[in-house]
Short mmCIF file of C-alpha atoms and ligand atoms in Angstrom, two decimals:
data_model
loop_
_atom_site.label_atom_id
_atom_site.label_comp_id
_atom_site.label_asym_id
_atom_site.label_seq_id
_atom_site.Cartn_x
_atom_site.Cartn_y
_atom_site.Cartn_z
CA MET A 1 27.68 -10.00 -23.75
CA SER A 2 28.62 -7.30 -21.28
CA CYS A 3 30.79 -8.29 -18.34
CA LYS A 4 29.81 -6.02 -15.57
CA PRO A 5 26.96 -7.61 -13.66
CA ARG A 6 23.81 -5.46 -13.39
CA ARG A 7 22.62 -4.65 -9.89
CA LEU A 8 19.03 -5.90 -9.58
CA VAL A 9 16.23 -4.80 -7.24
CA ILE A 10 13.29 -7.14 -7.09
CA LEU A 11 10.15 -5.62 -5.65
CA GLY A 12 7.88 -8.40 -4.58
CA ALA A 13 10.51 -11.03 -4.45
CA THR A 14 8.66 -13.61 -2.61
CA GLY A 15 5.69 -13.72 -5.18
CA SER A 16 5.25 -15.70 -8.35
CA ILE A 17 7.00 -13.18 -10.62
CA GLY A 18 9.75 -12.61 -8.10
CA GLY A 19 10.38 -16.24 -7.77
CA SER A 20 10.49 -16.65 -11.67
CA THR A 21 12.89 -13.55 -11.78
CA LEU A 22 15.16 -15.21 -9.29
CA ALA A 23 15.00 -18.45 -11.13
CA VAL A 24 16.26 -16.76 -14.40
CA ALA A 25 18.82 -14.72 -12.46
CA ARG A 26 20.24 -17.97 -10.93
CA LEU A 27 21.01 -19.10 -14.38
CA HIS A 28 23.03 -16.12 -15.17
CA PRO A 29 25.06 -15.16 -12.04
CA GLU A 30 27.64 -13.47 -14.23
CA ARG A 31 25.01 -10.95 -15.46
CA TYR A 32 23.08 -10.14 -12.32
CA GLN A 33 23.85 -9.29 -8.72
CA ILE A 34 20.74 -9.29 -6.56
CA TRP A 35 21.18 -6.03 -4.86
CA ALA A 36 17.90 -5.63 -3.01
CA LEU A 37 14.85 -7.90 -2.37
CA THR A 38 11.47 -6.89 -0.94
CA ALA A 39 8.34 -8.60 0.36
CA ARG A 40 5.20 -7.63 2.26
CA ARG A 41 5.52 -9.87 5.20
CA GLN A 42 6.97 -13.48 4.32
CA VAL A 43 9.85 -13.19 6.69
CA GLU A 44 10.87 -16.88 6.38
CA LYS A 45 10.94 -16.92 2.60
CA LEU A 46 12.77 -13.58 2.41
CA ALA A 47 15.28 -14.81 4.97
CA ALA A 48 15.93 -17.96 2.81
CA LEU A 49 16.37 -15.80 -0.19
CA CYS A 50 18.87 -13.48 1.60
CA ARG A 51 20.87 -16.46 2.63
CA GLU A 52 20.97 -17.72 -0.92
CA PHE A 53 21.65 -14.35 -2.72
CA ARG A 54 23.21 -12.18 -0.09
CA PRO A 55 21.76 -8.86 -1.18
CA CYS A 56 22.83 -5.50 0.28
CA TYR A 57 19.32 -4.59 1.29
CA ALA A 58 16.06 -6.46 2.12
CA ALA A 59 12.76 -4.72 3.11
CA LEU A 60 9.35 -5.71 4.57
CA ALA A 61 6.25 -3.67 5.01
CA ASP A 62 6.27 -3.66 8.84
CA ALA A 63 8.73 -2.88 11.44
CA GLU A 64 8.07 -5.95 13.53
CA ASP A 65 8.61 -8.38 10.58
CA ALA A 66 11.73 -6.44 9.70
CA ALA A 67 13.15 -6.85 13.27
CA GLU A 68 12.41 -10.60 12.95
CA LEU A 69 14.18 -10.71 9.67
CA ALA A 70 17.20 -8.90 10.94
CA ALA A 71 17.49 -11.21 13.93
CA LYS A 72 17.23 -14.24 11.57
CA LEU A 73 20.09 -12.91 9.30
CA ARG A 74 22.21 -11.87 12.09
CA ALA A 75 22.06 -15.43 13.51
CA SER A 76 23.12 -16.72 10.00
CA GLN A 77 25.93 -14.10 9.94
CA ILE A 78 24.43 -12.33 6.87
CA LYS A 79 25.28 -8.73 6.48
CA THR A 80 22.00 -7.73 4.48
CA GLU A 81 20.70 -4.48 5.86
CA VAL A 82 17.00 -4.72 6.69
CA LEU A 83 14.55 -1.76 6.08
CA TYR A 84 10.83 -1.54 6.36
CA GLY A 85 7.79 0.63 5.15
CA ALA A 86 6.45 1.90 1.86
CA ASP A 87 9.16 4.65 1.77
CA ALA A 88 11.98 1.97 1.95
CA PHE A 89 10.53 0.24 -1.15
CA CYS A 90 10.60 3.60 -2.98
CA GLN A 91 14.08 4.33 -1.83
CA LEU A 92 15.39 0.90 -2.96
CA ALA A 93 13.64 1.40 -6.23
CA ALA A 94 15.38 4.67 -6.91
CA ALA A 95 18.71 3.94 -5.32
CA SER A 96 21.77 5.28 -7.28
CA GLU A 97 23.66 1.83 -6.64
CA ALA A 98 21.08 -0.09 -8.41
CA ASP A 99 20.48 -0.10 -12.30
CA THR A 100 17.65 -2.59 -12.89
CA VAL A 101 14.34 -2.79 -11.08
CA MET A 102 11.81 -5.71 -11.36
CA ALA A 103 8.48 -4.11 -10.24
CA ALA A 104 6.50 -7.22 -9.18
CA ILE A 105 4.46 -6.08 -6.11
CA VAL A 106 0.87 -6.83 -6.61
CA GLY A 107 -1.93 -4.28 -6.77
CA ALA A 108 -2.00 -0.50 -6.02
CA ALA A 109 0.81 -1.00 -3.43
CA GLY A 110 3.16 -1.35 -6.44
CA LEU A 111 2.42 2.10 -7.87
CA ALA A 112 4.60 4.31 -5.77
CA PRO A 113 7.80 2.16 -5.85
CA ALA A 114 7.37 1.48 -9.58
CA LEU A 115 7.01 5.19 -10.16
CA ALA A 116 10.05 5.96 -8.06
CA ALA A 117 12.01 3.58 -10.35
CA ALA A 118 10.59 5.41 -13.41
CA ARG A 119 11.46 8.77 -12.01
CA ALA A 120 15.06 7.69 -11.20
CA GLY A 121 15.61 6.61 -14.85
CA LYS A 122 16.20 2.92 -14.06
CA ARG A 123 15.90 0.04 -16.35
CA LEU A 124 12.52 -0.86 -15.29
CA LEU A 125 10.93 -4.35 -15.77
CA LEU A 126 7.30 -3.77 -15.05
CA ALA A 127 5.09 -6.56 -13.95
CA ASN A 128 2.77 -4.40 -11.75
CA LYS A 129 0.05 -3.53 -14.39
CA GLU A 130 -1.93 -1.90 -11.70
CA ALA A 131 0.65 1.08 -11.82
CA LEU A 132 -0.29 1.78 -15.56
CA VAL A 133 -4.07 1.17 -14.95
CA MET A 134 -4.06 3.73 -12.05
CA ALA A 135 -1.74 6.27 -13.21
CA GLY A 136 -0.76 5.47 -16.88
CA GLY A 137 -0.50 9.20 -17.95
CA LEU A 138 1.68 10.15 -15.12
CA PHE A 139 3.78 6.96 -15.33
CA MET A 140 4.63 7.17 -19.01
CA ARG A 141 5.48 10.92 -18.70
CA ALA A 142 8.07 10.05 -15.98
CA VAL A 143 9.28 7.28 -18.20
CA ARG A 144 9.86 9.71 -21.12
CA ASP A 145 11.16 12.70 -19.05
CA ASN A 146 13.77 10.49 -17.30
CA LYS A 147 14.72 8.46 -20.43
CA THR A 148 13.78 5.30 -18.49
CA THR A 149 14.10 2.02 -20.28
CA LEU A 150 10.76 0.40 -19.74
CA LEU A 151 10.37 -3.17 -20.54
CA PRO A 152 6.91 -4.78 -20.29
CA ILE A 153 6.84 -8.15 -18.37
CA ASP A 154 3.02 -9.02 -18.69
CA SER A 155 3.22 -11.84 -21.32
CA GLU A 156 0.87 -10.06 -23.65
CA HIS A 157 2.66 -6.75 -23.62
CA ASN A 158 5.92 -8.44 -23.93
CA ALA A 159 4.79 -10.32 -26.97
CA ILE A 160 3.47 -7.11 -28.47
CA PHE A 161 6.81 -5.35 -27.72
CA GLN A 162 8.66 -8.04 -29.50
CA SER A 163 6.29 -7.93 -32.41
CA LEU A 164 6.39 -4.26 -32.94
CA PRO A 165 8.97 -2.47 -35.16
CA ARG A 166 12.34 -2.30 -33.50
CA ASP A 167 12.23 1.50 -33.80
CA PHE A 168 8.87 1.81 -32.12
CA ALA A 169 9.97 4.42 -29.65
CA PRO A 170 9.61 6.04 -27.26
CA LEU A 171 6.91 3.85 -25.62
CA GLY A 172 3.77 5.57 -24.93
CA ASP A 173 3.99 8.18 -27.58
CA ALA A 174 1.16 8.81 -30.06
CA LYS A 175 3.70 9.73 -32.81
CA ALA A 176 5.32 6.27 -32.43
CA TRP A 177 2.07 4.64 -32.80
CA ALA A 178 1.01 6.77 -35.74
CA ARG A 179 4.23 6.09 -37.76
CA SER A 180 4.39 2.34 -37.04
CA GLY A 181 2.03 1.05 -39.64
CA VAL A 182 0.12 -0.87 -36.94
CA ARG A 183 -3.72 -1.17 -37.51
CA GLN A 184 -4.49 -2.91 -34.13
CA LEU A 185 -3.10 -4.89 -31.28
CA TRP A 186 -4.72 -8.28 -30.34
CA LEU A 187 -4.39 -9.34 -26.64
CA THR A 188 -4.93 -13.04 -26.16
CA ALA A 189 -6.69 -14.33 -23.14
CA SER A 190 -6.86 -17.98 -21.94
CA GLY A 191 -10.36 -17.43 -20.85
CA GLY A 192 -9.64 -18.83 -17.47
CA PRO A 193 -11.04 -21.84 -15.72
CA PHE A 194 -14.57 -20.84 -16.26
CA LEU A 195 -14.48 -20.26 -19.86
CA ARG A 196 -17.34 -22.66 -20.72
CA PHE A 197 -19.39 -22.14 -17.49
CA SER A 198 -22.97 -20.87 -17.80
CA ALA A 199 -24.14 -17.71 -15.98
CA ARG A 200 -25.84 -20.01 -13.35
CA GLU A 201 -22.81 -22.14 -12.79
CA LEU A 202 -20.61 -18.89 -12.35
CA GLU A 203 -22.78 -18.10 -9.29
CA ASN A 204 -21.30 -20.94 -7.34
CA VAL A 205 -17.66 -21.14 -8.24
CA THR A 206 -15.35 -21.32 -5.40
CA PRO A 207 -12.07 -19.34 -4.68
CA GLU A 208 -10.04 -22.71 -4.96
CA ALA A 209 -11.52 -23.30 -8.51
CA ALA A 210 -10.71 -19.69 -9.35
CA ILE A 211 -7.05 -19.69 -8.45
CA SER A 212 -6.40 -23.05 -10.21
CA HIS A 213 -5.68 -21.60 -13.65
CA PRO A 214 -5.57 -24.14 -16.52
CA ASN A 215 -2.37 -22.88 -18.08
CA TRP A 216 -0.35 -20.36 -16.05
CA SER A 217 0.83 -20.56 -12.41
CA MET A 218 0.26 -17.17 -10.74
CA GLY A 219 -0.49 -15.35 -7.54
CA ALA A 220 -4.05 -15.51 -6.15
CA LYS A 221 -5.16 -12.02 -7.09
CA ILE A 222 -4.18 -12.22 -10.88
CA SER A 223 -5.64 -15.73 -10.95
CA VAL A 224 -9.08 -14.54 -9.94
CA ASP A 225 -8.65 -11.49 -12.34
CA SER A 226 -7.87 -14.19 -15.17
CA ALA A 227 -11.13 -16.06 -14.25
CA SER A 228 -13.20 -12.83 -14.34
CA LEU A 229 -11.44 -11.40 -17.50
CA MET A 230 -10.67 -8.28 -15.37
CA ASN A 231 -7.11 -9.26 -15.93
CA LYS A 232 -7.66 -8.70 -19.67
CA GLY A 233 -9.45 -5.45 -18.92
CA LEU A 234 -6.54 -4.26 -16.81
CA GLU A 235 -4.29 -5.38 -19.78
CA VAL A 236 -6.16 -3.39 -22.36
CA ILE A 237 -5.58 -0.19 -20.22
CA GLU A 238 -2.01 -1.29 -19.74
CA ALA A 239 -1.60 -1.58 -23.57
CA HIS A 240 -3.28 1.63 -24.18
CA TRP A 241 -0.54 3.50 -22.06
CA LEU A 242 2.50 1.42 -23.05
CA PHE A 243 1.89 1.63 -26.85
CA ALA A 244 -0.30 4.84 -27.07
CA ALA A 245 -2.97 2.63 -28.86
CA PRO A 246 -6.25 4.23 -29.03
CA PRO A 247 -9.03 2.09 -27.17
CA ASP A 248 -10.74 1.12 -30.53
CA CYS A 249 -7.37 -0.40 -31.65
CA LEU A 250 -7.14 -2.63 -28.79
CA ARG A 251 -8.84 -6.19 -29.35
CA VAL A 252 -9.11 -9.14 -27.16
CA ALA A 253 -9.15 -12.71 -28.63
CA VAL A 254 -9.88 -15.75 -26.24
CA HIS A 255 -7.17 -18.35 -27.07
CA PRO A 256 -7.51 -21.30 -24.57
CA GLN A 257 -4.05 -22.83 -25.42
CA SER A 258 -2.14 -19.64 -24.19
CA ILE A 259 0.61 -20.31 -26.84
CA VAL A 260 0.14 -17.26 -28.87
CA HIS A 261 0.90 -14.45 -26.32
CA SER A 262 -0.49 -11.61 -28.34
CA LEU A 263 -0.46 -10.26 -31.97
CA VAL A 264 0.26 -7.01 -33.85
CA GLU A 265 -1.98 -6.49 -36.80
CA TYR A 266 -0.24 -4.08 -39.41
CA GLN A 267 -2.04 -2.09 -42.13
CA ASP A 268 -0.95 -4.32 -44.94
CA GLY A 269 -2.72 -7.38 -43.50
CA SER A 270 0.26 -8.98 -41.74
CA PHE A 271 -0.10 -10.28 -38.24
CA LEU A 272 3.10 -10.62 -36.16
CA ALA A 273 2.95 -12.64 -32.99
CA GLN A 274 5.16 -14.08 -30.33
CA LEU A 275 4.59 -17.75 -29.42
CA GLY A 276 6.04 -19.79 -26.46
CA ALA A 277 5.21 -22.12 -23.67
CA PRO A 278 3.05 -20.32 -21.07
CA ASP A 279 5.95 -19.67 -18.55
CA MET A 280 6.72 -16.22 -17.28
CA ARG A 281 10.51 -16.95 -17.33
CA VAL A 282 10.27 -16.40 -21.08
CA PRO A 283 9.19 -12.64 -20.95
CA ILE A 284 11.29 -12.14 -17.84
CA ALA A 285 14.49 -13.47 -19.54
CA HIS A 286 13.58 -11.46 -22.66
CA ALA A 287 13.52 -8.21 -20.52
CA LEU A 288 16.53 -9.11 -18.44
CA ALA A 289 18.73 -9.76 -21.48
CA TYR A 290 17.21 -7.03 -23.81
CA PRO A 291 18.42 -6.37 -26.42
CA GLU A 292 20.37 -9.60 -26.35
CA ARG A 293 19.00 -13.01 -25.74
CA PHE A 294 19.68 -15.71 -23.26
CA SER A 295 18.16 -18.84 -21.81
CA SER A 296 15.19 -18.72 -19.62
CA GLY A 297 15.14 -22.18 -18.29
CA ALA A 298 11.62 -22.72 -19.52
CA ARG A 299 10.76 -25.73 -21.58
CA THR A 300 10.68 -25.14 -25.25
CA LEU A 301 7.50 -25.13 -27.27
CA ASP A 302 6.93 -28.51 -28.98
CA LEU A 303 5.34 -27.47 -32.26
CA PHE A 304 4.36 -31.10 -33.21
CA ALA A 305 2.64 -31.60 -29.89
CA ARG A 306 0.05 -28.92 -30.82
CA THR A 307 -2.63 -29.78 -33.32
CA ARG A 308 -4.62 -26.57 -33.06
CA LEU A 309 -4.71 -23.01 -31.93
CA ASP A 310 -8.23 -21.62 -31.34
CA PHE A 311 -9.32 -18.01 -31.13
CA MET A 312 -12.77 -16.63 -30.24
CA PRO A 313 -14.39 -13.38 -29.19
CA PRO A 314 -14.74 -12.92 -25.50
CA ASP A 315 -18.26 -13.01 -24.03
CA THR A 316 -18.75 -9.74 -22.06
CA GLU A 317 -22.32 -10.89 -20.86
CA ARG A 318 -20.98 -13.73 -18.73
CA PHE A 319 -17.71 -11.79 -17.98
CA PRO A 320 -18.63 -8.06 -17.64
CA CYS A 321 -15.44 -7.09 -16.14
CA LEU A 322 -13.89 -6.75 -19.54
CA ARG A 323 -16.54 -4.30 -20.58
CA LEU A 324 -16.17 -2.33 -17.38
CA ALA A 325 -12.49 -1.86 -18.12
CA TYR A 326 -13.10 -0.67 -21.60
CA ASP A 327 -15.64 1.73 -20.33
CA ALA A 328 -13.26 3.16 -17.64
CA LEU A 329 -10.37 3.61 -20.20
CA LYS A 330 -12.84 5.64 -22.36
CA THR A 331 -14.08 7.57 -19.41
CA GLY A 332 -10.44 8.37 -18.40
CA GLY A 333 -9.46 10.55 -15.35
CA SER A 334 -9.81 8.64 -12.07
CA ALA A 335 -12.06 5.97 -13.55
CA PRO A 336 -9.35 3.23 -14.18
CA ALA A 337 -8.02 3.88 -10.72
CA THR A 338 -11.44 3.50 -9.25
CA LEU A 339 -12.09 0.20 -11.23
CA ASN A 340 -8.76 -1.09 -10.01
CA ALA A 341 -9.36 -0.31 -6.36
CA ALA A 342 -12.90 -1.68 -6.43
CA ASN A 343 -11.63 -4.76 -8.05
CA GLU A 344 -9.01 -5.29 -5.43
CA ILE A 345 -11.58 -5.07 -2.68
CA ALA A 346 -13.98 -7.31 -4.65
CA VAL A 347 -11.34 -10.01 -5.30
CA ASP A 348 -10.21 -9.96 -1.64
CA ALA A 349 -13.92 -10.32 -0.44
CA PHE A 350 -14.41 -13.23 -3.02
CA LEU A 351 -11.28 -15.06 -1.76
CA ARG A 352 -12.69 -14.52 1.83
CA ARG A 353 -16.01 -16.01 0.66
CA ARG A 354 -17.87 -12.68 1.34
CA LEU A 355 -18.72 -12.10 -2.22
CA SER A 356 -19.91 -14.38 -5.07
CA PHE A 357 -17.83 -14.61 -8.28
CA PRO A 358 -20.43 -12.54 -10.28
CA GLY A 359 -20.49 -10.17 -7.31
CA ILE A 360 -17.03 -8.90 -8.28
CA ALA A 361 -18.35 -7.35 -11.46
CA HIS A 362 -21.31 -6.11 -9.66
CA LEU A 363 -19.40 -4.31 -6.97
CA VAL A 364 -16.92 -2.86 -9.37
CA GLU A 365 -19.85 -1.50 -11.47
CA GLU A 366 -21.60 -0.15 -8.42
CA VAL A 367 -18.36 1.68 -7.22
CA LEU A 368 -17.85 3.10 -10.66
CA ALA A 369 -21.46 4.39 -10.83
CA ALA A 370 -21.14 5.85 -7.42
CA MET A 371 -17.96 7.75 -8.13
CA PRO A 372 -17.88 10.23 -10.93
CA ALA A 373 -14.52 10.46 -12.65
CA VAL A 374 -12.32 13.33 -11.75
CA SER A 375 -8.89 14.47 -13.08
CA ALA A 376 -6.08 12.22 -11.82
CA ASP A 377 -2.81 13.59 -13.14
CA THR A 378 -0.70 13.58 -9.87
CA LEU A 379 0.11 10.81 -7.64
CA GLU A 380 -1.75 12.30 -4.80
CA SER A 381 -4.92 12.64 -6.78
CA VAL A 382 -4.60 9.02 -7.98
CA GLU A 383 -4.06 7.80 -4.46
CA GLU A 384 -7.10 9.75 -3.35
CA ALA A 385 -9.26 8.16 -5.97
CA ASP A 386 -7.89 4.76 -4.84
CA ARG A 387 -8.65 5.54 -1.28
CA ALA A 388 -12.22 6.78 -1.96
CA ALA A 389 -13.04 3.84 -4.19
CA ARG A 390 -12.02 1.42 -1.53
CA GLU A 391 -14.22 3.19 1.15
CA THR A 392 -17.14 3.05 -1.21
CA ALA A 393 -16.52 -0.50 -2.03
CA HIS A 394 -16.31 -1.56 1.70
CA SER A 395 -19.45 0.33 2.61
CA LEU A 396 -21.35 -1.27 -0.42
CA LEU A 397 -20.08 -4.64 0.84
CA SER A 398 -21.12 -4.06 4.31
CA CYS A 399 -24.63 -3.23 3.34
CA SER A 400 -24.70 -6.39 1.25
CA ALA A 401 -26.10 -4.72 -1.80
CA VAL A 402 -23.95 -6.54 -4.30
CA LEU A 403 -23.51 -10.02 -2.80
P1 NAD B 501 2.05 -12.55 -5.85
O1 NAD B 501 0.78 -12.51 -5.08
O2 NAD B 501 2.52 -13.94 -6.11
O3 NAD B 501 3.32 -11.79 -5.19
C1 NAD B 501 3.14 -10.50 -4.85
C2 NAD B 501 4.44 -9.92 -4.27
O4 NAD B 501 4.18 -8.54 -3.75
C3 NAD B 501 4.87 -10.77 -3.02
O5 NAD B 501 6.29 -10.62 -2.88
C4 NAD B 501 4.30 -9.86 -1.82
O6 NAD B 501 5.00 -10.01 -0.60
C5 NAD B 501 4.48 -8.45 -2.35
N1 NAD B 501 3.39 -7.58 -1.85
C6 NAD B 501 2.07 -7.76 -1.80
N2 NAD B 501 1.47 -6.83 -1.23
C7 NAD B 501 2.42 -5.90 -0.89
C8 NAD B 501 2.33 -4.59 -0.19
N3 NAD B 501 1.11 -4.12 0.27
N4 NAD B 501 3.43 -3.86 -0.06
C9 NAD B 501 4.69 -4.53 -0.54
N5 NAD B 501 4.74 -5.74 -1.04
C10 NAD B 501 3.57 -6.42 -1.33
O7 NAD B 501 1.78 -11.89 -7.18
P2 NAD B 501 2.27 -12.18 -8.71
O8 NAD B 501 1.36 -13.08 -9.30
O9 NAD B 501 3.77 -12.41 -8.64
O10 NAD B 501 1.99 -10.76 -9.45
C11 NAD B 501 2.90 -9.55 -9.20
C12 NAD B 501 2.47 -8.52 -10.23
O11 NAD B 501 2.77 -9.10 -11.58
C13 NAD B 501 0.87 -8.19 -10.25
O12 NAD B 501 0.79 -6.87 -10.58
C14 NAD B 501 0.43 -8.91 -11.42
O13 NAD B 501 -0.73 -8.55 -12.09
C15 NAD B 501 1.63 -9.03 -12.31
N6 NAD B 501 1.68 -10.12 -13.27
C16 NAD B 501 1.84 -11.42 -12.80
C17 NAD B 501 1.91 -12.51 -13.70
C18 NAD B 501 2.10 -13.99 -13.08
O14 NAD B 501 2.14 -14.90 -13.88
N7 NAD B 501 2.02 -14.13 -11.85
C19 NAD B 501 1.83 -12.35 -15.08
C20 NAD B 501 1.80 -11.01 -15.56
C21 NAD B 501 1.67 -9.88 -14.65
MG1 MG B 502 -0.89 -11.08 -18.83
#
């Protein structure tokens, strides 16, 4: 194992993935120095993390929160410098002093800092799937042009990464896909808490029920996405960009036990899979230590405690978000960014009880229908598609056409 500790930036340090990353880093203090931590507005939580890890920098979204954090740290005689604003997240992600970046901001807000890290050639641990959904082509070009080491954190993509040939490189390259001998990729989905609900039962589900995932403990947005299968749809798009897999070679299998985290099917009929307890510390530890291995702190999988592993096809009638995501991927251009933005607004409205659960898919579908896809090969054009889709989603919500 190398001796020099890596300097780690954690974007979204107060979230579920941020917390799991810090939990793994805590086990290996000789390997990681926490160099910068960011959050949107959880001042108290970020202050506690700064007291524990003493990073050089901390950043929040707003000036007021940053001033409050700075005052708290001064009172505790902690020398962490406090920054604020979206530019500060990008600066920290690209700073020459740091070598490893965990991109774990949720939603579209994570795109610009993750892209800044990719452009700066960092060792980039990518949890923020929305960055690839919105701007996959642009993002993977930045990864290739800057020789960025990109390591997928999403458990399915991490499982696929582990099950692909070791020489599958560079990521996102059609030639790497063509010579790999892979027939198709199978992404597993737990099916979420409403897997067996009828269409009528889905009309009345609550935000509380949607965010209590049966197997994984995650942030609110991704928990709702898991319940609607939009998460799997976003992951299909994510896998397309990461592995240059054509849409028809990306398959989804509902696997309620969440033990097989995904599979690679080879042309000779072999299936290779990664298995483990459903705990994000496993893929995080894999990516932190890569290409070595070290402990994650997760409980090990007890093979004898499991009697069965079930797999079934997804039902896109009851869960249309998955179909919408495949359609957006095939349409291309700005369609995936539109899908993502509409979904963020829809999930937020659902969590605020302004939209029913089936209303999420309806709103996304309406926004996609209202906004023809245009080319989206610059950050500006992607951000414009995102902005326009949010505006359309808000106006459809306010006229209650999709509730
Ligand atoms: P979370 O809601 O628990 O945490 C999100 C973090 O991002 C917080 O630190 C928050 O302060 C920060 N943040 C939110 N909005 C922000 C903004 N506008 N500007 C700056 N910072 C902002 O989310 P999570 O569950 O940890 O998910 C993070 C990302 O990882 C998501 O893209 C999600 O899809 C992906 N992911 C999560 C899991 C999981 O198990 N939680 C698994 C796979 C992938
Ligand atoms: Mg996942």
